[in-house]
Amino acid sequence: VFCRFCHVDSSIRLDEWKLLGAFHHTDRPDGRARVQFGVVIGRGYMYYVLNVLTTLCAIASSSFAGYLLQMKPPFDRLRFCISILFAQTTFRLSIDSKLPIVAYATAFDHFAMACQLLLLSIILGVVIVVMLSDRWFGFGGEAAAEVVDKVFMFTLMPVWIFTLL
């Protein structure tokens, strides 16, 4: 691109931006020349859908694989859920610099918060199941822990599927 009075750095690439249109207007009010021009651009969003939202969805959805682990010993399930939480937090922190900075919460922010809430709810459920199975408060037992475990799983899974839709 050649510009007579400006320098254009050819190493800068803005592949996610598309030129949608341009406009210009010239007139001479009061004998002085006035020129107005503008460029209408749009940002391609499929990059973020494919690389960011899909990855975040896969990380959060994989937390349901923890229900495939046995309830005893409980720390295997807790370790699995905490490692998924760390993976999701690390991913979120690594992409923050690549997303546009705005002063309000975007749909992506709401989705990322829903993913965090899902993981924290599953971790809370695992902790409650551990407390019930070990009779921390003098009640519960293995049978009660299994029922609560199933209630958490069959409550959170439809809510998560509804959130994805």
CSV table of N, CA and C in Angstrom, one decimal:
chain,number,residue,atom,x,y,z
A,1,VAL,N,0.9,-1.2,0.0
A,1,VAL,CA,0.0,0.0,0.0
A,1,VAL,C,0.9,1.2,0.0
A,2,PHE,N,0.6,2.1,-0.9
A,2,PHE,CA,1.4,3.4,-1.0
A,2,PHE,C,0.6,4.5,-0.4
A,3,CYS,N,1.2,5.3,0.4
A,3,CYS,CA,0.6,6.5,1.0
A,3,CYS,C,1.6,7.6,0.9
A,4,ARG,N,1.2,8.7,0.3
A,4,ARG,CA,2.2,9.8,0.0
A,4,ARG,C,2.8,10.4,1.3
A,5,PHE,N,2.0,10.6,2.3
A,5,PHE,CA,2.4,11.4,3.5
A,5,PHE,C,2.4,10.5,4.7
A,6,CYS,N,2.5,9.2,4.6
A,6,CYS,CA,2.6,8.3,5.8
A,6,CYS,C,3.4,7.1,5.5
A,7,HIS,N,3.8,6.5,6.5
A,7,HIS,CA,4.6,5.3,6.4
A,7,HIS,C,3.7,4.1,6.8
A,8,VAL,N,3.7,3.1,5.9
A,8,VAL,CA,2.9,1.9,6.2
A,8,VAL,C,3.8,0.7,6.4
A,9,ASP,N,3.7,0.1,7.6
A,9,ASP,CA,4.6,-1.0,8.0
A,9,ASP,C,4.0,-2.2,7.4
A,10,SER,N,4.7,-2.9,6.5
A,10,SER,CA,4.1,-4.1,5.8
A,10,SER,C,4.2,-5.3,6.7
A,11,SER,N,4.8,-5.2,7.8
A,11,SER,CA,4.9,-6.4,8.7
A,11,SER,C,3.6,-6.5,9.6
A,12,ILE,N,2.8,-5.5,9.7
A,12,ILE,CA,1.6,-5.5,10.5
A,12,ILE,C,0.5,-6.2,9.7
A,13,ARG,N,0.0,-7.3,10.2
A,13,ARG,CA,-1.1,-8.0,9.6
A,13,ARG,C,-2.3,-8.0,10.4
A,14,LEU,N,-3.4,-7.7,9.9
A,14,LEU,CA,-4.7,-7.6,10.6
A,14,LEU,C,-5.7,-8.6,9.8
A,15,ASP,N,-5.4,-9.8,9.9
A,15,ASP,CA,-6.1,-10.8,9.1
A,15,ASP,C,-7.6,-11.0,9.6
A,16,GLU,N,-7.8,-10.7,10.9
A,16,GLU,CA,-9.2,-10.9,11.4
A,16,GLU,C,-10.1,-9.7,11.0
A,17,TRP,N,-9.5,-8.6,10.5
A,17,TRP,CA,-10.3,-7.5,10.1
A,17,TRP,C,-10.7,-7.5,8.7
A,18,LYS,N,-11.9,-7.1,8.3
A,18,LYS,CA,-12.3,-7.0,6.9
A,18,LYS,C,-12.9,-5.6,6.6
A,19,LEU,N,-12.5,-5.1,5.4
A,19,LEU,CA,-13.0,-3.8,5.0
A,19,LEU,C,-14.5,-4.0,4.5
A,20,LEU,N,-15.4,-3.4,5.2
A,20,LEU,CA,-16.8,-3.5,4.8
A,20,LEU,C,-17.2,-2.3,3.9
A,21,GLY,N,-16.5,-1.2,3.9
A,21,GLY,CA,-16.9,-0.1,3.1
A,21,GLY,C,-16.1,1.1,3.4
A,22,ALA,N,-16.3,2.2,2.6
A,22,ALA,CA,-15.6,3.4,2.8
A,22,ALA,C,-16.5,4.5,2.4
A,23,PHE,N,-16.3,5.7,2.9
A,23,PHE,CA,-17.1,6.8,2.5
A,23,PHE,C,-16.2,8.1,2.5
A,24,HIS,N,-16.7,9.1,1.7
A,24,HIS,CA,-15.9,10.4,1.7
A,24,HIS,C,-16.9,11.5,1.3
A,25,HIS,N,-16.6,12.6,1.8
A,25,HIS,CA,-17.5,13.8,1.5
A,25,HIS,C,-16.6,15.0,1.4
A,26,THR,N,-16.8,15.8,0.4
A,26,THR,CA,-16.1,17.1,0.3
A,26,THR,C,-17.1,18.2,0.1
A,27,ASP,N,-16.8,19.3,0.7
A,27,ASP,CA,-17.6,20.5,0.4
A,27,ASP,C,-16.7,21.8,0.7
A,28,ARG,N,-17.3,23.0,0.4
A,28,ARG,CA,-16.5,24.2,0.6
A,28,ARG,C,-17.4,25.2,1.4
A,29,PRO,N,-17.6,25.0,2.7
A,29,PRO,CA,-18.4,26.0,3.4
A,29,PRO,C,-17.5,27.2,3.7
A,30,ASP,N,-18.0,28.4,3.5
A,30,ASP,CA,-17.3,29.6,3.8
A,30,ASP,C,-16.0,29.7,3.1
A,31,GLY,N,-15.9,29.2,1.9
A,31,GLY,CA,-14.7,29.3,1.1
A,31,GLY,C,-13.6,28.4,1.5
A,32,ARG,N,-13.7,27.7,2.6
A,32,ARG,CA,-12.6,26.8,3.0
A,32,ARG,C,-12.9,25.3,2.6
A,33,ALA,N,-11.9,24.6,2.2
A,33,ALA,CA,-12.2,23.3,1.8
A,33,ALA,C,-12.3,22.4,3.0
A,34,ARG,N,-13.2,21.4,3.0
A,34,ARG,CA,-13.3,20.5,4.0
A,34,ARG,C,-13.5,19.1,3.4
A,35,VAL,N,-12.7,18.1,3.9
A,35,VAL,CA,-12.8,16.8,3.4
A,35,VAL,C,-13.1,15.9,4.6
A,36,GLN,N,-14.0,15.0,4.4
A,36,GLN,CA,-14.3,14.0,5.4
A,36,GLN,C,-14.2,12.6,4.8
A,37,PHE,N,-13.6,11.7,5.5
A,37,PHE,CA,-13.6,10.3,4.9
A,37,PHE,C,-13.6,9.3,6.1
A,38,GLY,N,-14.0,8.1,5.8
A,38,GLY,CA,-14.0,7.1,6.8
A,38,GLY,C,-14.0,5.7,6.2
A,39,VAL,N,-13.7,4.8,7.1
A,39,VAL,CA,-13.6,3.4,6.7
A,39,VAL,C,-14.4,2.6,7.7
A,40,VAL,N,-15.3,1.7,7.1
A,40,VAL,CA,-16.1,0.9,7.9
A,40,VAL,C,-15.5,-0.5,7.9
A,41,ILE,N,-15.1,-1.0,9.1
A,41,ILE,CA,-14.4,-2.3,9.2
A,41,ILE,C,-15.2,-3.2,10.1
A,42,GLY,N,-15.0,-4.5,9.9
A,42,GLY,CA,-15.6,-5.5,10.8
A,42,GLY,C,-14.6,-6.5,11.2
A,43,ARG,N,-14.8,-7.0,12.4
A,43,ARG,CA,-13.8,-8.0,12.8
A,43,ARG,C,-14.3,-9.4,12.6
A,44,GLY,N,-13.5,-10.3,12.0
A,44,GLY,CA,-13.9,-11.7,11.8
A,44,GLY,C,-14.0,-12.4,13.2
A,45,TYR,N,-15.1,-13.0,13.5
A,45,TYR,CA,-15.3,-13.6,14.8
A,45,TYR,C,-15.1,-15.1,14.8
A,46,MET,N,-15.0,-15.8,13.7
A,46,MET,CA,-14.8,-17.2,13.6
A,46,MET,C,-13.5,-17.7,14.3
A,47,TYR,N,-12.5,-16.9,14.2
A,47,TYR,CA,-11.3,-17.3,14.9
A,47,TYR,C,-11.5,-17.5,16.4
A,48,TYR,N,-12.2,-16.6,17.0
A,48,TYR,CA,-12.5,-16.7,18.4
A,48,TYR,C,-13.5,-17.8,18.7
A,49,VAL,N,-14.4,-18.0,17.9
A,49,VAL,CA,-15.3,-19.1,18.1
A,49,VAL,C,-14.6,-20.5,18.0
A,50,LEU,N,-13.8,-20.6,17.0
A,50,LEU,CA,-13.1,-21.9,16.8
A,50,LEU,C,-12.0,-22.1,17.8
A,51,ASN,N,-11.2,-21.1,18.1
A,51,ASN,CA,-10.0,-21.3,18.9
A,51,ASN,C,-10.2,-21.0,20.4
A,52,VAL,N,-11.1,-20.1,20.7
A,52,VAL,CA,-11.2,-19.7,22.1
A,52,VAL,C,-12.4,-20.4,22.7
A,53,LEU,N,-13.6,-20.1,22.2
A,53,LEU,CA,-14.8,-20.7,22.8
A,53,LEU,C,-14.9,-22.2,22.8
A,54,THR,N,-14.4,-22.8,21.7
A,54,THR,CA,-14.5,-24.3,21.6
A,54,THR,C,-13.5,-24.9,22.6
A,55,THR,N,-12.3,-24.3,22.7
A,55,THR,CA,-11.4,-24.8,23.7
A,55,THR,C,-11.9,-24.6,25.1
A,56,LEU,N,-12.5,-23.5,25.4
A,56,LEU,CA,-13.0,-23.3,26.8
A,56,LEU,C,-14.2,-24.2,27.1
A,57,CYS,N,-15.0,-24.4,26.1
A,57,CYS,CA,-16.1,-25.4,26.2
A,57,CYS,C,-15.6,-26.8,26.4
A,58,ALA,N,-14.6,-27.2,25.7
A,58,ALA,CA,-14.0,-28.5,25.9
A,58,ALA,C,-13.4,-28.7,27.2
A,59,ILE,N,-12.7,-27.7,27.7
A,59,ILE,CA,-12.1,-27.8,29.1
A,59,ILE,C,-13.2,-27.9,30.1
A,60,ALA,N,-14.2,-27.1,30.0
A,60,ALA,CA,-15.3,-27.2,31.0
A,60,ALA,C,-16.1,-28.5,30.9
A,61,SER,N,-16.4,-28.9,29.7
A,61,SER,CA,-17.2,-30.1,29.6
A,61,SER,C,-16.4,-31.4,30.0
A,62,SER,N,-15.1,-31.3,30.0
A,62,SER,CA,-14.3,-32.5,30.4
A,62,SER,C,-14.3,-32.7,31.9
A,63,SER,N,-14.8,-31.7,32.6
A,63,SER,CA,-15.0,-31.8,34.1
A,63,SER,C,-16.0,-32.9,34.5
A,64,PHE,N,-16.9,-33.2,33.6
A,64,PHE,CA,-17.9,-34.3,33.8
A,64,PHE,C,-17.2,-35.6,33.8
A,65,ALA,N,-16.0,-35.7,33.2
A,65,ALA,CA,-15.3,-37.0,33.2
A,65,ALA,C,-14.9,-37.4,34.6
A,66,GLY,N,-14.9,-36.5,35.5
A,66,GLY,CA,-14.6,-36.8,36.9
A,66,GLY,C,-15.6,-37.7,37.5
A,67,TYR,N,-16.8,-37.7,37.0
A,67,TYR,CA,-17.9,-38.6,37.6
A,67,TYR,C,-17.6,-40.0,37.2
A,68,LEU,N,-16.7,-40.3,36.2
A,68,LEU,CA,-16.3,-41.6,35.9
A,68,LEU,C,-15.4,-42.3,36.9
A,69,LEU,N,-14.7,-41.4,37.7
A,69,LEU,CA,-13.8,-41.9,38.7
A,69,LEU,C,-14.6,-42.4,39.9
A,70,GLN,N,-14.1,-43.3,40.6
A,70,GLN,CA,-14.8,-43.9,41.8
A,70,GLN,C,-14.9,-42.8,42.9
A,71,MET,N,-15.9,-42.9,43.7
A,71,MET,CA,-16.0,-42.0,44.8
A,71,MET,C,-14.9,-42.2,45.9
A,72,LYS,N,-14.5,-43.4,46.1
A,72,LYS,CA,-13.5,-43.7,47.0
A,72,LYS,C,-12.2,-44.1,46.2
A,73,PRO,N,-11.1,-43.6,46.5
A,73,PRO,CA,-10.7,-42.5,47.4
A,73,PRO,C,-11.2,-41.2,46.7
A,74,PRO,N,-11.6,-40.3,47.6
A,74,PRO,CA,-12.2,-39.0,47.0
A,74,PRO,C,-11.2,-38.1,46.5
A,75,PHE,N,-10.0,-38.2,46.9
A,75,PHE,CA,-9.0,-37.2,46.4
A,75,PHE,C,-8.6,-37.3,45.0
A,76,ASP,N,-8.9,-38.5,44.4
A,76,ASP,CA,-8.6,-38.6,42.9
A,76,ASP,C,-9.6,-37.7,42.2
A,77,ARG,N,-10.8,-37.7,42.6
A,77,ARG,CA,-11.8,-36.8,41.9
A,77,ARG,C,-11.5,-35.3,42.2
A,78,LEU,N,-11.2,-35.0,43.4
A,78,LEU,CA,-10.8,-33.6,43.7
A,78,LEU,C,-9.6,-33.1,43.0
A,79,ARG,N,-8.6,-34.0,42.9
A,79,ARG,CA,-7.4,-33.6,42.1
A,79,ARG,C,-7.7,-33.4,40.7
A,80,PHE,N,-8.6,-34.3,40.1
A,80,PHE,CA,-9.0,-34.1,38.7
A,80,PHE,C,-9.7,-32.8,38.5
A,81,CYS,N,-10.6,-32.5,39.3
A,81,CYS,CA,-11.4,-31.2,39.2
A,81,CYS,C,-10.5,-30.0,39.4
A,82,ILE,N,-9.6,-30.0,40.3
A,82,ILE,CA,-8.8,-28.9,40.6
A,82,ILE,C,-7.8,-28.7,39.4
A,83,SER,N,-7.3,-29.8,38.8
A,83,SER,CA,-6.4,-29.6,37.7
A,83,SER,C,-7.2,-29.1,36.5
A,84,ILE,N,-8.5,-29.4,36.3
A,84,ILE,CA,-9.3,-28.8,35.2
A,84,ILE,C,-9.5,-27.3,35.5
A,85,LEU,N,-9.7,-27.0,36.7
A,85,LEU,CA,-9.9,-25.6,37.1
A,85,LEU,C,-8.6,-24.8,36.8
A,86,PHE,N,-7.5,-25.4,37.1
A,86,PHE,CA,-6.2,-24.7,36.8
A,86,PHE,C,-6.0,-24.5,35.3
A,87,ALA,N,-6.3,-25.6,34.6
A,87,ALA,CA,-6.2,-25.5,33.1
A,87,ALA,C,-7.1,-24.4,32.5
A,88,GLN,N,-8.3,-24.3,33.0
A,88,GLN,CA,-9.2,-23.3,32.5
A,88,GLN,C,-8.8,-21.9,32.9
A,89,THR,N,-8.3,-21.7,34.1
A,89,THR,CA,-7.8,-20.4,34.5
A,89,THR,C,-6.6,-20.0,33.8
A,90,THR,N,-5.7,-20.9,33.5
A,90,THR,CA,-4.5,-20.7,32.8
A,90,THR,C,-4.8,-20.3,31.3
A,91,PHE,N,-5.8,-21.0,30.7
A,91,PHE,CA,-6.2,-20.7,29.4
A,91,PHE,C,-6.8,-19.3,29.3
A,92,ARG,N,-7.7,-19.0,30.3
A,92,ARG,CA,-8.3,-17.7,30.3
A,92,ARG,C,-7.3,-16.6,30.4
A,93,LEU,N,-6.3,-16.8,31.3
A,93,LEU,CA,-5.3,-15.7,31.5
A,93,LEU,C,-4.4,-15.6,30.2
A,94,SER,N,-4.2,-16.7,29.5
A,94,SER,CA,-3.3,-16.6,28.3
A,94,SER,C,-4.0,-15.9,27.1
A,95,ILE,N,-5.4,-16.0,27.1
A,95,ILE,CA,-6.0,-15.4,25.9
A,95,ILE,C,-6.5,-14.0,26.2
A,96,ASP,N,-6.4,-13.5,27.5
A,96,ASP,CA,-6.9,-12.2,27.8
A,96,ASP,C,-6.2,-11.1,27.0
A,97,SER,N,-4.9,-11.3,26.7
A,97,SER,CA,-4.2,-10.3,25.9
A,97,SER,C,-4.6,-10.3,24.5
A,98,LYS,N,-5.2,-11.3,24.0
A,98,LYS,CA,-5.6,-11.4,22.6
A,98,LYS,C,-7.0,-10.9,22.3
A,99,LEU,N,-7.8,-10.7,23.4
A,99,LEU,CA,-9.1,-10.3,23.2
A,99,LEU,C,-9.2,-8.7,23.3
A,100,PRO,N,-10.1,-8.1,22.6
A,100,PRO,CA,-10.2,-6.7,22.7
A,100,PRO,C,-10.6,-6.2,24.1
A,101,ILE,N,-10.1,-5.1,24.5
A,101,ILE,CA,-10.3,-4.6,25.9
A,101,ILE,C,-11.5,-3.7,25.8
A,102,VAL,N,-12.6,-4.0,26.5
A,102,VAL,CA,-13.8,-3.1,26.6
A,102,VAL,C,-14.1,-2.9,28.0
A,103,ALA,N,-14.9,-1.9,28.3
A,103,ALA,CA,-15.2,-1.5,29.6
A,103,ALA,C,-16.4,-2.2,30.2
A,104,TYR,N,-17.0,-3.2,29.5
A,104,TYR,CA,-18.2,-3.9,30.0
A,104,TYR,C,-17.9,-5.4,29.8
A,105,ALA,N,-18.8,-6.2,30.5
A,105,ALA,CA,-18.6,-7.6,30.4
A,105,ALA,C,-19.3,-8.1,29.0
A,106,THR,N,-18.5,-8.8,28.3
A,106,THR,CA,-19.0,-9.3,27.0
A,106,THR,C,-19.6,-10.6,27.1
A,107,ALA,N,-20.2,-11.2,26.0
A,107,ALA,CA,-20.8,-12.5,26.1
A,107,ALA,C,-19.7,-13.5,26.4
A,108,PHE,N,-18.5,-13.3,25.9
A,108,PHE,CA,-17.4,-14.2,26.2
A,108,PHE,C,-17.1,-14.2,27.7
A,109,ASP,N,-17.1,-13.1,28.4
A,109,ASP,CA,-16.9,-13.0,29.8
A,109,ASP,C,-18.0,-13.8,30.6
A,110,HIS,N,-19.2,-13.6,30.1
A,110,HIS,CA,-20.3,-14.4,30.8
A,110,HIS,C,-20.2,-15.9,30.6
A,111,PHE,N,-19.7,-16.3,29.4
A,111,PHE,CA,-19.5,-17.7,29.1
A,111,PHE,C,-18.4,-18.2,30.0
A,112,ALA,N,-17.3,-17.5,30.1
A,112,ALA,CA,-16.2,-17.9,30.9
A,112,ALA,C,-16.6,-18.0,32.4
A,113,MET,N,-17.4,-17.1,32.8
A,113,MET,CA,-17.9,-17.1,34.2
A,113,MET,C,-18.8,-18.4,34.4
A,114,ALA,N,-19.6,-18.7,33.4
A,114,ALA,CA,-20.4,-19.9,33.5
A,114,ALA,C,-19.6,-21.2,33.6
A,115,CYS,N,-18.5,-21.2,32.8
A,115,CYS,CA,-17.5,-22.3,32.9
A,115,CYS,C,-16.9,-22.4,34.3
A,116,GLN,N,-16.5,-21.3,34.8
A,116,GLN,CA,-15.9,-21.3,36.2
A,116,GLN,C,-16.9,-21.8,37.2
A,117,LEU,N,-18.2,-21.3,37.1
A,117,LEU,CA,-19.2,-21.7,38.0
A,117,LEU,C,-19.5,-23.2,37.9
A,118,LEU,N,-19.5,-23.7,36.7
A,118,LEU,CA,-19.7,-25.1,36.6
A,118,LEU,C,-18.6,-25.9,37.3
A,119,LEU,N,-17.4,-25.6,37.1
A,119,LEU,CA,-16.3,-26.3,37.8
A,119,LEU,C,-16.4,-26.1,39.3
A,120,LEU,N,-16.7,-24.9,39.8
A,120,LEU,CA,-16.8,-24.7,41.2
A,120,LEU,C,-17.9,-25.5,41.8
A,121,SER,N,-19.0,-25.6,41.1
A,121,SER,CA,-20.2,-26.4,41.5
A,121,SER,C,-19.9,-27.9,41.6
A,122,ILE,N,-19.1,-28.4,40.6
A,122,ILE,CA,-18.7,-29.8,40.7
A,122,ILE,C,-17.8,-30.0,41.8
A,123,ILE,N,-16.8,-29.1,42.1
A,123,ILE,CA,-15.9,-29.3,43.2
A,123,ILE,C,-16.7,-29.2,44.5
A,124,LEU,N,-17.7,-28.3,44.6
A,124,LEU,CA,-18.5,-28.3,45.8
A,124,LEU,C,-19.2,-29.6,46.0
A,125,GLY,N,-19.8,-30.1,44.9
A,125,GLY,CA,-20.5,-31.4,45.0
A,125,GLY,C,-19.5,-32.5,45.5
A,126,VAL,N,-18.3,-32.5,45.0
A,126,VAL,CA,-17.4,-33.6,45.4
A,126,VAL,C,-17.0,-33.4,46.9
A,127,VAL,N,-16.9,-32.2,47.3
A,127,VAL,CA,-16.6,-32.0,48.8
A,127,VAL,C,-17.7,-32.4,49.6
A,128,ILE,N,-19.0,-32.1,49.2
A,128,ILE,CA,-20.1,-32.6,50.0
A,128,ILE,C,-20.2,-34.1,50.0
A,129,VAL,N,-20.0,-34.7,48.9
A,129,VAL,CA,-20.0,-36.2,48.8
A,129,VAL,C,-18.9,-36.8,49.7
A,130,VAL,N,-17.7,-36.2,49.8
A,130,VAL,CA,-16.7,-36.7,50.7
A,130,VAL,C,-17.1,-36.5,52.1
A,131,MET,N,-17.7,-35.4,52.4
A,131,MET,CA,-18.1,-35.2,53.8
A,131,MET,C,-19.2,-36.1,54.2
A,132,LEU,N,-20.2,-36.4,53.3
A,132,LEU,CA,-21.2,-37.4,53.6
A,132,LEU,C,-20.7,-38.8,53.7
A,133,SER,N,-19.8,-39.2,52.8
A,133,SER,CA,-19.3,-40.6,52.9
A,133,SER,C,-18.5,-40.8,54.1
A,134,ASP,N,-17.8,-39.8,54.6
A,134,ASP,CA,-16.9,-40.0,55.8
A,134,ASP,C,-17.7,-39.7,57.1
A,135,ARG,N,-18.9,-39.3,57.0
A,135,ARG,CA,-19.8,-39.0,58.2
A,135,ARG,C,-19.1,-37.9,59.0
A,136,TRP,N,-18.8,-36.8,58.4
A,136,TRP,CA,-18.1,-35.7,59.1
A,136,TRP,C,-19.0,-35.1,60.2
A,137,PHE,N,-20.3,-35.0,59.9
A,137,PHE,CA,-21.2,-34.4,60.9
A,137,PHE,C,-22.1,-35.4,61.6
A,138,GLY,N,-21.7,-36.7,61.6
A,138,GLY,CA,-22.5,-37.7,62.3
A,138,GLY,C,-23.7,-38.3,61.5
A,139,PHE,N,-23.9,-37.9,60.3
A,139,PHE,CA,-24.9,-38.4,59.4
A,139,PHE,C,-24.3,-38.7,58.1
A,140,GLY,N,-25.1,-39.4,57.3
A,140,GLY,CA,-24.7,-39.7,55.9
A,140,GLY,C,-24.3,-41.1,55.8
A,141,GLY,N,-23.3,-41.4,55.0
A,141,GLY,CA,-22.8,-42.8,54.7
A,141,GLY,C,-22.6,-42.9,53.2
A,142,GLU,N,-22.2,-44.1,52.8
A,142,GLU,CA,-21.9,-44.4,51.4
A,142,GLU,C,-23.2,-44.2,50.6
A,143,ALA,N,-24.3,-44.7,51.1
A,143,ALA,CA,-25.6,-44.7,50.3
A,143,ALA,C,-26.0,-43.2,50.0
A,144,ALA,N,-26.0,-42.4,51.1
A,144,ALA,CA,-26.4,-41.0,51.0
A,144,ALA,C,-25.4,-40.3,50.1
A,145,ALA,N,-24.1,-40.6,50.2
A,145,ALA,CA,-23.1,-39.9,49.3
A,145,ALA,C,-23.3,-40.2,47.8
A,146,GLU,N,-23.7,-41.5,47.5
A,146,GLU,CA,-23.9,-41.9,46.1
A,146,GLU,C,-25.2,-41.2,45.6
A,147,VAL,N,-26.2,-41.0,46.4
A,147,VAL,CA,-27.4,-40.3,46.0
A,147,VAL,C,-27.1,-38.9,45.7
A,148,VAL,N,-26.4,-38.2,46.6
A,148,VAL,CA,-26.0,-36.8,46.4
A,148,VAL,C,-25.1,-36.6,45.2
A,149,ASP,N,-24.2,-37.6,45.0
A,149,ASP,CA,-23.4,-37.5,43.8
A,149,ASP,C,-24.2,-37.6,42.5
A,150,LYS,N,-25.1,-38.5,42.5
A,150,LYS,CA,-26.0,-38.6,41.3
A,150,LYS,C,-26.9,-37.3,41.1
A,151,VAL,N,-27.4,-36.8,42.2
A,151,VAL,CA,-28.2,-35.6,42.1
A,151,VAL,C,-27.3,-34.4,41.6
A,152,PHE,N,-26.1,-34.3,42.0
A,152,PHE,CA,-25.2,-33.2,41.5
A,152,PHE,C,-25.0,-33.4,40.0
A,153,MET,N,-24.7,-34.7,39.6
A,153,MET,CA,-24.3,-34.9,38.2
A,153,MET,C,-25.6,-34.7,37.3
A,154,PHE,N,-26.7,-35.3,37.7
A,154,PHE,CA,-27.9,-35.1,36.9
A,154,PHE,C,-28.6,-33.8,37.0
A,155,THR,N,-28.1,-32.9,37.9
A,155,THR,CA,-28.6,-31.5,37.9
A,155,THR,C,-27.7,-30.7,37.1
A,156,LEU,N,-26.4,-30.8,37.2
A,156,LEU,CA,-25.4,-29.9,36.6
A,156,LEU,C,-25.3,-30.2,35.1
A,157,MET,N,-25.4,-31.5,34.7
A,157,MET,CA,-25.3,-31.8,33.3
A,157,MET,C,-26.4,-31.2,32.4
A,158,PRO,N,-27.7,-31.3,32.7
A,158,PRO,CA,-28.6,-30.6,31.9
A,158,PRO,C,-28.5,-29.1,31.9
A,159,VAL,N,-28.1,-28.5,33.1
A,159,VAL,CA,-27.9,-27.1,33.1
A,159,VAL,C,-26.8,-26.7,32.2
A,160,TRP,N,-25.7,-27.4,32.2
A,160,TRP,CA,-24.6,-27.2,31.3
A,160,TRP,C,-25.0,-27.3,29.9
A,161,ILE,N,-25.7,-28.3,29.5
A,161,ILE,CA,-26.2,-28.5,28.1
A,161,ILE,C,-27.1,-27.3,27.7
A,162,PHE,N,-28.0,-26.9,28.6
A,162,PHE,CA,-28.8,-25.8,28.3
A,162,PHE,C,-28.0,-24.5,28.2
A,163,THR,N,-26.9,-24.3,28.9
A,163,THR,CA,-26.1,-23.1,28.8
A,163,THR,C,-25.4,-23.1,27.5
A,164,LEU,N,-25.0,-24.3,27.0
A,164,LEU,CA,-24.3,-24.3,25.7
A,164,LEU,C,-25.2,-24.0,24.5
A,165,LEU,N,-26.5,-24.3,24.7
A,165,LEU,CA,-27.4,-24.0,23.6
A,165,LEU,C,-27.8,-22.6,23.6
